[in-house]
PDB file of C-alpha atoms in Angstrom:
ATOM      1  CA  ALA A   1      34.185 -23.730 -58.438  1.00 65.00           C
ATOM      2  CA  ILE A   2      32.456 -23.914 -55.091  1.00 68.00           C
ATOM      3  CA  THR A   3      32.790 -26.923 -52.836  1.00 67.00           C
ATOM      4  CA  PRO A   4      30.149 -26.939 -50.090  1.00 69.00           C
ATOM      5  CA  HIS A   5      31.167 -28.117 -46.659  1.00 71.00           C
ATOM      6  CA  PRO A   6      29.764 -31.578 -45.936  1.00 73.00           C
ATOM      7  CA  LEU A   7      27.233 -31.444 -43.116  1.00 81.00           C
ATOM      8  CA  GLY A   8      24.720 -33.806 -41.621  1.00 82.00           C
ATOM      9  CA  GLY A   9      24.799 -37.040 -39.699  1.00 90.00           C
ATOM     10  CA  CYS A  10      22.310 -35.920 -37.050  1.00 93.00           C
ATOM     11  CA  PRO A  11      19.730 -34.006 -39.105  1.00 93.00           C
ATOM     12  CA  ILE A  12      16.799 -31.899 -37.987  1.00 94.00           C
ATOM     13  CA  GLY A  13      13.467 -33.529 -38.731  1.00 94.00           C
ATOM     14  CA  GLN A  14       9.804 -33.271 -37.866  1.00 95.00           C
ATOM     15  CA  THR A  15       9.671 -36.797 -36.400  1.00 96.00           C
ATOM     16  CA  ILE A  16      12.047 -39.578 -35.440  1.00 96.00           C
ATOM     17  CA  ASP A  17      11.275 -41.143 -38.827  1.00 96.00           C
ATOM     18  CA  ASP A  18      12.959 -38.329 -40.774  1.00 93.00           C
ATOM     19  CA  GLY A  19      15.480 -36.845 -38.327  1.00 94.00           C
ATOM     20  CA  VAL A  20      17.467 -37.258 -35.140  1.00 96.00           C
ATOM     21  CA  VAL A  21      16.616 -33.926 -33.467  1.00 97.00           C
ATOM     22  CA  ASN A  22      13.665 -31.545 -33.585  1.00 95.00           C
ATOM     23  CA  HIS A  23      13.803 -27.898 -34.697  1.00 92.00           C
ATOM     24  CA  LEU A  24      15.075 -26.936 -31.222  1.00 94.00           C
ATOM     25  CA  GLY A  25      18.006 -29.364 -31.403  1.00 95.00           C
ATOM     26  CA  GLU A  26      16.554 -31.820 -28.869  1.00 96.00           C
ATOM     27  CA  SER A  27      16.993 -35.515 -29.565  1.00 97.00           C
ATOM     28  CA  PHE A  28      13.836 -37.454 -30.320  1.00 97.00           C
ATOM     29  CA  ALA A  29      15.262 -40.519 -28.568  1.00 96.00           C
ATOM     30  CA  TYR A  30      16.733 -38.880 -25.439  1.00 96.00           C
ATOM     31  CA  ARG A  31      14.935 -36.045 -23.654  1.00 92.00           C
ATOM     32  CA  ASN A  32      17.196 -33.123 -22.642  1.00 93.00           C
ATOM     33  CA  LEU A  33      19.965 -34.193 -25.043  1.00 96.00           C
ATOM     34  CA  TYR A  34      20.647 -31.301 -27.412  1.00 96.00           C
ATOM     35  CA  VAL A  35      22.842 -31.082 -30.506  1.00 96.00           C
ATOM     36  CA  ALA A  36      23.911 -27.608 -31.642  1.00 94.00           C
ATOM     37  CA  ASP A  37      26.514 -27.979 -34.382  1.00 93.00           C
ATOM     38  CA  GLY A  38      26.796 -28.521 -38.124  1.00 91.00           C
ATOM     39  CA  SER A  39      25.725 -32.143 -37.883  1.00 93.00           C
ATOM     40  CA  ILE A  40      22.063 -31.126 -37.535  1.00 93.00           C
ATOM     41  CA  MET A  41      22.003 -29.382 -40.909  1.00 90.00           C
ATOM     42  CA  PRO A  42      20.115 -31.684 -43.271  1.00 81.00           C
ATOM     43  CA  ALA A  43      22.189 -30.624 -46.292  1.00 79.00           C
ATOM     44  CA  PRO A  44      25.012 -28.240 -47.249  1.00 77.00           C
ATOM     45  CA  VAL A  45      23.887 -24.623 -46.923  1.00 78.00           C
ATOM     46  CA  GLY A  46      26.536 -22.804 -48.919  1.00 73.00           C
ATOM     47  CA  HIS A  47      30.186 -21.927 -49.238  1.00 74.00           C
ATOM     48  CA  ASN A  48      30.889 -21.111 -45.569  1.00 81.00           C
ATOM     49  CA  PRO A  49      28.261 -22.416 -43.131  1.00 86.00           C
ATOM     50  CA  SER A  50      29.833 -21.022 -39.953  1.00 88.00           C
ATOM     51  CA  LYS A  51      27.383 -18.123 -39.519  1.00 90.00           C
ATOM     52  CA  THR A  52      24.380 -20.335 -40.225  1.00 89.00           C
ATOM     53  CA  ILE A  53      25.612 -22.882 -37.680  1.00 91.00           C
ATOM     54  CA  ALA A  54      26.320 -20.137 -35.120  1.00 94.00           C
ATOM     55  CA  ALA A  55      22.840 -18.635 -35.550  1.00 94.00           C
ATOM     56  CA  LEU A  56      21.174 -22.035 -35.258  1.00 93.00           C
ATOM     57  CA  SER A  57      23.226 -22.862 -32.150  1.00 96.00           C
ATOM     58  CA  GLU A  58      22.269 -19.538 -30.570  1.00 97.00           C
ATOM     59  CA  ARG A  59      18.595 -20.259 -31.265  1.00 95.00           C
ATOM     60  CA  ILE A  60      18.917 -23.681 -29.641  1.00 96.00           C
ATOM     61  CA  ALA A  61      20.652 -22.185 -26.579  1.00 96.00           C
ATOM     62  CA  GLU A  62      17.883 -19.593 -26.204  1.00 96.00           C
ATOM     63  CA  GLY A  63      15.287 -22.375 -26.365  1.00 94.00           C
ATOM     64  CA  ILE A  64      17.062 -24.330 -23.636  1.00 94.00           C
ATOM     65  CA  VAL A  65      17.147 -21.253 -21.396  1.00 94.00           C
ATOM     66  CA  LYS A  66      13.445 -20.539 -21.981  1.00 93.00           C
ATOM     67  CA  GLU A  67      12.492 -24.130 -21.124  1.00 86.00           C
ATOM     68  CA  SER A  68      14.419 -24.061 -17.847  1.00 82.00           C
ATOM     69  CA  ARG A  69      12.451 -21.131 -16.422  1.00 62.00           C
TER      70      ARG A  69
END
């Protein structure tokens, strides 16, 4: 039996109506507030989500660096 890790609470969405942050982890309600952890996953992604969360967090960090240039 596989029990997926519960994730969510601050999900990625396309608009504020269906999520809390955009695909780059930035809050819809507060500019320059970023979330880069498992809470942005809209649903469980598998048995061990640590690599998925790490990859997503790295992508968000790269986006923040690119925006600051």
